[in-house]
PDB file of C-alpha atoms in Angstrom:
ATOM      1  CA  GLU A   1      69.172  67.550 326.406  1.00 70.00           C
ATOM      2  CA  THR A   2      72.196  68.769 324.461  1.00 77.00           C
ATOM      3  CA  GLY A   3      70.458  70.101 321.357  1.00 93.00           C
ATOM      4  CA  VAL A   4      71.844  67.233 319.272  1.00 96.00           C
ATOM      5  CA  THR A   5      69.361  64.414 318.672  1.00 97.00           C
ATOM      6  CA  GLN A   6      70.284  61.032 317.283  1.00 97.00           C
ATOM      7  CA  THR A   7      67.964  58.305 316.005  1.00 97.00           C
ATOM      8  CA  PRO A   8      67.645  55.457 316.413  1.00 97.00           C
ATOM      9  CA  ARG A   9      69.183  55.027 319.851  1.00 96.00           C
ATOM     10  CA  HIS A  10      69.615  51.301 319.271  1.00 96.00           C
ATOM     11  CA  LEU A  11      69.973  49.399 316.005  1.00 96.00           C
ATOM     12  CA  VAL A  12      70.565  45.741 315.295  1.00 96.00           C
ATOM     13  CA  MET A  13      71.350  44.885 311.691  1.00 94.00           C
ATOM     14  CA  GLY A  14      72.538  41.945 309.684  1.00 92.00           C
ATOM     15  CA  MET A  15      75.695  42.093 307.625  1.00 91.00           C
ATOM     16  CA  THR A  16      73.741  42.332 304.373  1.00 90.00           C
ATOM     17  CA  ASN A  17      71.328  45.029 305.527  1.00 90.00           C
ATOM     18  CA  LYS A  18      71.301  48.707 304.619  1.00 95.00           C
ATOM     19  CA  LYS A  19      70.383  51.152 307.364  1.00 96.00           C
ATOM     20  CA  SER A  20      70.965  54.777 308.247  1.00 97.00           C
ATOM     21  CA  LEU A  21      71.707  56.723 311.403  1.00 98.00           C
ATOM     22  CA  LYS A  22      70.243  60.201 311.655  1.00 98.00           C
ATOM     23  CA  CYS A  23      71.425  63.253 313.546  1.00 98.00           C
ATOM     24  CA  GLU A  24      69.747  66.623 313.940  1.00 98.00           C
ATOM     25  CA  GLN A  25      71.097  69.668 315.745  1.00 97.00           C
ATOM     26  CA  HIS A  26      69.018  72.609 317.003  1.00 95.00           C
ATOM     27  CA  LEU A  27      71.910  74.830 318.047  1.00 93.00           C
ATOM     28  CA  GLY A  28      72.438  76.882 314.906  1.00 92.00           C
ATOM     29  CA  HIS A  29      75.843  75.307 314.353  1.00 90.00           C
ATOM     30  CA  ASN A  30      77.511  74.954 310.972  1.00 88.00           C
ATOM     31  CA  ALA A  31      79.830  72.009 311.576  1.00 90.00           C
ATOM     32  CA  MET A  32      78.827  68.416 312.265  1.00 93.00           C
ATOM     33  CA  TYR A  33      80.813  65.305 313.111  1.00 93.00           C
ATOM     34  CA  TRP A  34      80.537  61.532 313.346  1.00 95.00           C
ATOM     35  CA  TYR A  35      82.581  59.752 316.019  1.00 95.00           C
ATOM     36  CA  LYS A  36      82.837  56.033 316.729  1.00 96.00           C
ATOM     37  CA  GLN A  37      83.334  54.543 320.193  1.00 95.00           C
ATOM     38  CA  SER A  38      84.142  50.840 320.348  1.00 93.00           C
ATOM     39  CA  ALA A  39      84.287  48.926 323.603  1.00 87.00           C
ATOM     40  CA  LYS A  40      87.394  49.771 325.616  1.00 78.00           C
ATOM     41  CA  LYS A  41      88.737  52.169 322.950  1.00 86.00           C
ATOM     42  CA  PRO A  42      88.899  55.955 322.851  1.00 88.00           C
ATOM     43  CA  LEU A  43      86.493  57.878 320.662  1.00 92.00           C
ATOM     44  CA  GLU A  44      87.601  58.027 317.044  1.00 92.00           C
ATOM     45  CA  LEU A  45      86.734  60.866 314.688  1.00 91.00           C
ATOM     46  CA  MET A  46      85.199  59.494 311.474  1.00 93.00           C
ATOM     47  CA  PHE A  47      83.881  62.402 309.420  1.00 92.00           C
ATOM     48  CA  VAL A  48      83.668  66.175 309.657  1.00 90.00           C
ATOM     49  CA  TYR A  49      81.346  68.451 307.722  1.00 91.00           C
ATOM     50  CA  SER A  50      81.697  72.199 307.645  1.00 86.00           C
ATOM     51  CA  LEU A  51      79.022  74.273 305.929  1.00 79.00           C
ATOM     52  CA  GLU A  52      77.705  71.014 304.428  1.00 78.00           C
ATOM     53  CA  GLU A  53      81.046  70.187 302.796  1.00 81.00           C
ATOM     54  CA  ARG A  54      83.024  67.176 303.974  1.00 81.00           C
ATOM     55  CA  VAL A  55      86.376  68.371 305.299  1.00 79.00           C
ATOM     56  CA  GLU A  56      87.666  65.168 306.796  1.00 78.00           C
ATOM     57  CA  ASN A  57      87.297  61.475 306.122  1.00 78.00           C
ATOM     58  CA  ASN A  58      89.468  59.773 308.681  1.00 78.00           C
ATOM     59  CA  SER A  59      90.354  56.654 306.650  1.00 86.00           C
ATOM     60  CA  VAL A  60      86.863  55.265 307.185  1.00 92.00           C
ATOM     61  CA  PRO A  61      85.855  52.222 305.067  1.00 93.00           C
ATOM     62  CA  SER A  62      83.444  52.893 302.232  1.00 93.00           C
ATOM     63  CA  ARG A  63      80.746  50.760 303.873  1.00 95.00           C
ATOM     64  CA  PHE A  64      80.145  53.904 305.967  1.00 96.00           C
ATOM     65  CA  SER A  65      78.748  56.716 303.833  1.00 95.00           C
ATOM     66  CA  PRO A  66      77.968  60.111 305.374  1.00 95.00           C
ATOM     67  CA  GLU A  67      75.501  62.645 304.024  1.00 95.00           C
ATOM     68  CA  CYS A  68      74.945  66.233 305.140  1.00 94.00           C
ATOM     69  CA  PRO A  69      71.970  67.713 303.250  1.00 94.00           C
ATOM     70  CA  ASN A  70      71.957  70.933 305.295  1.00 93.00           C
ATOM     71  CA  SER A  71      73.685  72.390 308.331  1.00 91.00           C
ATOM     72  CA  SER A  72      71.136  70.908 310.746  1.00 95.00           C
ATOM     73  CA  HIS A  73      71.096  67.299 309.566  1.00 96.00           C
ATOM     74  CA  LEU A  74      73.703  64.585 309.238  1.00 97.00           C
ATOM     75  CA  PHE A  75      73.246  60.974 308.196  1.00 97.00           C
ATOM     76  CA  LEU A  76      75.476  57.923 308.314  1.00 97.00           C
ATOM     77  CA  HIS A  77      74.432  55.330 305.753  1.00 97.00           C
ATOM     78  CA  LEU A  78      75.496  51.793 306.583  1.00 97.00           C
ATOM     79  CA  HIS A  79      75.741  48.761 304.304  1.00 94.00           C
ATOM     80  CA  THR A  80      77.481  45.397 304.352  1.00 94.00           C
ATOM     81  CA  LEU A  81      78.866  46.042 307.797  1.00 94.00           C
ATOM     82  CA  GLN A  82      80.989  43.604 309.772  1.00 94.00           C
ATOM     83  CA  PRO A  83      80.467  42.466 313.377  1.00 94.00           C
ATOM     84  CA  GLU A  84      83.532  44.501 314.399  1.00 94.00           C
ATOM     85  CA  ASP A  85      81.646  47.627 313.347  1.00 96.00           C
ATOM     86  CA  SER A  86      79.385  47.173 316.363  1.00 96.00           C
ATOM     87  CA  ALA A  87      79.921  50.279 318.468  1.00 96.00           C
ATOM     88  CA  LEU A  88      78.414  53.489 319.787  1.00 96.00           C
ATOM     89  CA  TYR A  89      78.171  56.080 317.004  1.00 98.00           C
ATOM     90  CA  LEU A  90      78.150  59.645 318.213  1.00 97.00           C
ATOM     91  CA  CYS A  91      77.099  62.727 316.326  1.00 97.00           C
ATOM     92  CA  ALA A  92      78.319  66.163 317.359  1.00 94.00           C
ATOM     93  CA  SER A  93      78.085  69.764 316.220  1.00 93.00           C
ATOM     94  CA  SER A  94      79.873  73.060 316.769  1.00 88.00           C
ATOM     95  CA  ARG A  95      80.451  76.490 315.289  1.00 84.00           C
ATOM     96  CA  TRP A  96      83.075  76.313 312.587  1.00 76.00           C
ATOM     97  CA  GLY A  97      86.122  78.562 312.651  1.00 68.00           C
ATOM     98  CA  ASP A  98      85.745  79.922 316.167  1.00 61.00           C
ATOM     99  CA  SER A  99      89.324  80.349 317.331  1.00 56.00           C
ATOM    100  CA  SER A 100      88.499  80.768 321.013  1.00 57.00           C
ATOM    101  CA  GLY A 101      88.359  77.051 321.626  1.00 59.00           C
ATOM    102  CA  ASN A 102      84.698  76.550 320.865  1.00 68.00           C
ATOM    103  CA  THR A 103      82.679  73.794 322.427  1.00 83.00           C
ATOM    104  CA  ILE A 104      81.554  70.650 320.632  1.00 89.00           C
ATOM    105  CA  TYR A 105      78.137  69.303 321.596  1.00 92.00           C
ATOM    106  CA  PHE A 106      77.459  65.588 321.374  1.00 95.00           C
ATOM    107  CA  GLY A 107      74.275  63.611 320.972  1.00 96.00           C
ATOM    108  CA  GLU A 108      73.524  60.617 323.160  1.00 95.00           C
ATOM    109  CA  GLY A 109      74.676  58.204 320.490  1.00 96.00           C
ATOM    110  CA  SER A 110      73.294  55.313 318.500  1.00 97.00           C
ATOM    111  CA  TRP A 111      74.201  51.842 319.718  1.00 96.00           C
ATOM    112  CA  LEU A 112      74.824  49.643 316.688  1.00 97.00           C
ATOM    113  CA  THR A 113      75.035  45.867 316.809  1.00 96.00           C
ATOM    114  CA  VAL A 114      75.938  43.980 313.634  1.00 95.00           C
ATOM    115  CA  VAL A 115      74.966  40.312 313.663  1.00 94.00           C
TER     116      VAL A 115
ATOM    117  CA  ASP B   1      98.650  66.848 318.480  1.00 58.00           C
ATOM    118  CA  ALA B   2     100.212  67.321 321.916  1.00 66.00           C
ATOM    119  CA  LYS B   3      99.480  64.434 324.243  1.00 88.00           C
ATOM    120  CA  THR B   4      97.866  64.373 327.680  1.00 94.00           C
ATOM    121  CA  THR B   5      98.371  61.886 330.510  1.00 95.00           C
ATOM    122  CA  GLN B   6      95.671  61.141 333.064  1.00 97.00           C
ATOM    123  CA  PRO B   7      95.303  58.513 335.782  1.00 97.00           C
ATOM    124  CA  ASN B   8      93.160  55.588 334.654  1.00 96.00           C
ATOM    125  CA  SER B   9      90.816  55.870 337.617  1.00 97.00           C
ATOM    126  CA  MET B  10      90.096  57.837 340.770  1.00 98.00           C
ATOM    127  CA  GLU B  11      87.690  57.447 343.629  1.00 97.00           C
ATOM    128  CA  SER B  12      85.908  60.042 345.708  1.00 96.00           C
ATOM    129  CA  ASN B  13      83.226  60.289 348.344  1.00 96.00           C
ATOM    130  CA  GLU B  14      80.009  62.168 347.854  1.00 97.00           C
ATOM    131  CA  GLU B  15      80.024  65.809 348.995  1.00 96.00           C
ATOM    132  CA  GLU B  16      83.844  65.941 348.983  1.00 96.00           C
ATOM    133  CA  PRO B  17      86.040  67.879 346.531  1.00 96.00           C
ATOM    134  CA  VAL B  18      87.717  65.998 343.688  1.00 97.00           C
ATOM    135  CA  HIS B  19      90.940  67.025 341.967  1.00 98.00           C
ATOM    136  CA  LEU B  20      91.467  65.343 338.608  1.00 98.00           C
ATOM    137  CA  PRO B  21      95.021  65.835 337.300  1.00 98.00           C
ATOM    138  CA  CYS B  22      96.234  66.044 333.721  1.00 97.00           C
ATOM    139  CA  ASN B  23      99.824  66.276 332.475  1.00 97.00           C
ATOM    140  CA  HIS B  24     100.567  67.859 329.116  1.00 95.00           C
ATOM    141  CA  SER B  25     104.280  68.545 329.129  1.00 94.00           C
ATOM    142  CA  THR B  26     104.475  69.086 325.339  1.00 92.00           C
ATOM    143  CA  ILE B  27     101.704  71.682 325.222  1.00 92.00           C
ATOM    144  CA  SER B  28     102.224  74.498 322.729  1.00 89.00           C
ATOM    145  CA  GLY B  29     101.397  78.147 323.232  1.00 87.00           C
ATOM    146  CA  THR B  30      98.302  77.889 321.042  1.00 83.00           C
ATOM    147  CA  ASP B  31      96.790  74.835 322.736  1.00 87.00           C
ATOM    148  CA  TYR B  32      93.641  75.327 324.753  1.00 89.00           C
ATOM    149  CA  ILE B  33      93.038  72.835 327.564  1.00 93.00           C
ATOM    150  CA  HIS B  34      89.571  71.314 327.326  1.00 93.00           C
ATOM    151  CA  TRP B  35      87.778  68.978 329.696  1.00 96.00           C
ATOM    152  CA  TYR B  36      84.878  66.806 328.690  1.00 96.00           C
ATOM    153  CA  ARG B  37      83.156  64.062 330.610  1.00 97.00           C
ATOM    154  CA  GLN B  38      81.132  61.065 329.531  1.00 96.00           C
ATOM    155  CA  LEU B  39      78.459  59.674 331.797  1.00 94.00           C
ATOM    156  CA  PRO B  40      77.495  56.020 331.379  1.00 89.00           C
ATOM    157  CA  SER B  41      75.579  55.333 328.153  1.00 86.00           C
ATOM    158  CA  GLN B  42      75.755  58.968 327.028  1.00 90.00           C
ATOM    159  CA  GLY B  43      77.782  61.084 324.677  1.00 93.00           C
ATOM    160  CA  PRO B  44      80.575  63.288 326.034  1.00 95.00           C
ATOM    161  CA  GLU B  45      79.641  66.666 327.437  1.00 94.00           C
ATOM    162  CA  TYR B  46      81.703  69.819 327.714  1.00 93.00           C
ATOM    163  CA  VAL B  47      82.882  70.728 331.204  1.00 95.00           C
ATOM    164  CA  ILE B  48      85.324  73.617 330.962  1.00 95.00           C
ATOM    165  CA  HIS B  49      88.270  74.988 328.994  1.00 92.00           C
ATOM    166  CA  GLY B  50      91.068  77.472 329.456  1.00 92.00           C
ATOM    167  CA  LEU B  51      94.302  78.794 327.987  1.00 91.00           C
ATOM    168  CA  THR B  52      96.474  80.290 330.721  1.00 93.00           C
ATOM    169  CA  SER B  53      94.378  81.592 333.595  1.00 93.00           C
ATOM    170  CA  ASN B  54      92.323  79.581 336.022  1.00 95.00           C
ATOM    171  CA  VAL B  55      88.660  79.290 335.021  1.00 95.00           C
ATOM    172  CA  ASN B  56      85.459  78.734 336.932  1.00 96.00           C
ATOM    173  CA  ASN B  57      81.983  77.826 335.767  1.00 93.00           C
ATOM    174  CA  ARG B  58      78.886  76.301 337.324  1.00 92.00           C
ATOM    175  CA  MET B  59      80.176  72.774 336.784  1.00 92.00           C
ATOM    176  CA  ALA B  60      83.810  72.947 337.843  1.00 96.00           C
ATOM    177  CA  SER B  61      87.023  74.904 338.162  1.00 98.00           C
ATOM    178  CA  LEU B  62      90.141  74.525 336.051  1.00 98.00           C
ATOM    179  CA  ALA B  63      93.498  75.240 337.631  1.00 98.00           C
ATOM    180  CA  ILE B  64      96.340  75.628 335.117  1.00 97.00           C
ATOM    181  CA  ALA B  65      99.970  75.448 336.213  1.00 97.00           C
ATOM    182  CA  GLU B  66     102.090  78.499 335.566  1.00 96.00           C
ATOM    183  CA  ASP B  67     104.206  76.635 333.009  1.00 95.00           C
ATOM    184  CA  ARG B  68     101.025  75.147 331.497  1.00 96.00           C
ATOM    185  CA  LYS B  69     102.504  71.661 331.594  1.00 96.00           C
ATOM    186  CA  SER B  70      99.753  70.393 333.836  1.00 97.00           C
ATOM    187  CA  SER B  71      96.220  71.245 334.862  1.00 97.00           C
ATOM    188  CA  THR B  72      93.670  70.102 337.410  1.00 98.00           C
ATOM    189  CA  LEU B  73      89.927  69.845 337.076  1.00 98.00           C
ATOM    190  CA  ILE B  74      88.259  70.559 340.395  1.00 98.00           C
ATOM    191  CA  LEU B  75      84.771  69.388 341.275  1.00 97.00           C
ATOM    192  CA  HIS B  76      84.017  71.260 344.477  1.00 95.00           C
ATOM    193  CA  ARG B  77      81.445  68.854 345.899  1.00 95.00           C
ATOM    194  CA  ALA B  78      81.184  65.526 344.119  1.00 96.00           C
ATOM    195  CA  THR B  79      77.753  64.019 343.655  1.00 96.00           C
ATOM    196  CA  LEU B  80      76.783  60.573 342.442  1.00 96.00           C
ATOM    197  CA  ARG B  81      75.857  62.174 339.140  1.00 95.00           C
ATOM    198  CA  ASP B  82      79.497  63.193 338.650  1.00 97.00           C
ATOM    199  CA  ALA B  83      80.569  59.558 338.220  1.00 97.00           C
ATOM    200  CA  ALA B  84      81.904  59.518 334.660  1.00 97.00           C
ATOM    201  CA  VAL B  85      84.988  59.276 332.476  1.00 96.00           C
ATOM    202  CA  TYR B  86      86.761  62.644 332.416  1.00 98.00           C
ATOM    203  CA  TYR B  87      88.820  63.571 329.362  1.00 97.00           C
ATOM    204  CA  CYS B  88      91.540  66.199 329.283  1.00 96.00           C
ATOM    205  CA  ILE B  89      92.114  67.298 325.680  1.00 92.00           C
ATOM    206  CA  LEU B  90      94.370  69.837 324.036  1.00 89.00           C
ATOM    207  CA  ARG B  91      92.983  71.787 321.094  1.00 82.00           C
ATOM    208  CA  ASP B  92      95.267  73.809 318.863  1.00 76.00           C
ATOM    209  CA  VAL B  93      93.149  76.740 317.836  1.00 68.00           C
ATOM    210  CA  ARG B  94      95.373  78.034 315.095  1.00 64.00           C
ATOM    211  CA  SER B  95      93.229  78.119 312.012  1.00 48.00           C
ATOM    212  CA  SER B  96      95.841  76.663 309.682  1.00 45.00           C
ATOM    213  CA  GLY B  97      94.187  74.006 307.593  1.00 46.00           C
ATOM    214  CA  GLY B  98      91.064  74.263 309.691  1.00 50.00           C
ATOM    215  CA  SER B  99      92.504  71.765 312.148  1.00 52.00           C
ATOM    216  CA  ASN B 100      91.173  73.650 315.143  1.00 56.00           C
ATOM    217  CA  TYR B 101      87.950  71.663 315.065  1.00 67.00           C
ATOM    218  CA  LYS B 102      89.555  68.426 316.190  1.00 70.00           C
ATOM    219  CA  LEU B 103      88.948  66.817 319.560  1.00 79.00           C
ATOM    220  CA  THR B 104      91.306  63.866 320.055  1.00 82.00           C
ATOM    221  CA  PHE B 105      90.127  61.718 322.941  1.00 88.00           C
ATOM    222  CA  GLY B 106      92.403  59.564 325.085  1.00 90.00           C
ATOM    223  CA  LYS B 107      91.277  57.000 327.636  1.00 91.00           C
ATOM    224  CA  GLY B 108      90.442  59.565 330.299  1.00 95.00           C
ATOM    225  CA  THR B 109      90.012  59.080 334.048  1.00 97.00           C
ATOM    226  CA  LEU B 110      87.154  56.975 335.346  1.00 97.00           C
ATOM    227  CA  LEU B 111      85.809  58.750 338.423  1.00 98.00           C
ATOM    228  CA  THR B 112      83.875  56.664 340.933  1.00 97.00           C
ATOM    229  CA  VAL B 113      81.859  58.530 343.569  1.00 97.00           C
ATOM    230  CA  ASN B 114      80.975  56.623 346.708  1.00 96.00           C
ATOM    231  CA  PRO B 115      77.782  57.455 348.622  1.00 94.00           C
TER     232      PRO B 115
END
């Protein structure tokens, strides 16, 4: 139990569907992240939110739409995805602006399969 | 970001110590050395981090070379639960542009622990 909870753990969706991934953190952090991990590839940073403002969009296609309504919740809205978007999507959180090399805590991930 | 180099895989026996090496010859003076690990079907988890001095915690020890161009993660007694991919990551904690939040993952070292 890392304090970062992701739902659903597994999702299968068609290319024309609209779905959302949800992340909730119980650590009192003020920064949240979405990472993508495809098979046999390193983790890739997708989005970063600090104090509910998006501070990074790492050239992610618009079919992925993040939302951060408050510092404890982060969503990733998905629509018209492609099969190559099938991957493990990881949410993470941390304290923003800590210059001592602060730790990032990850959830267990949501396995997404696009058919 | 400064780059790290790790062996693709290593093997150990249960109850024996494991030394996981990492080379980072282009490390800058403001880079912290972080280690994370990712167990099968889970998100990454923080292991340890350090700047110049050796560090110990309940999970592992981090030995940093005097010139900081390499480091070694030490698991004192490997267990089957330690089988994972271990990532050595440099984080520049200067606050310029807020870039200190980034964790850039490489391929890591796959550690196999034999019973």
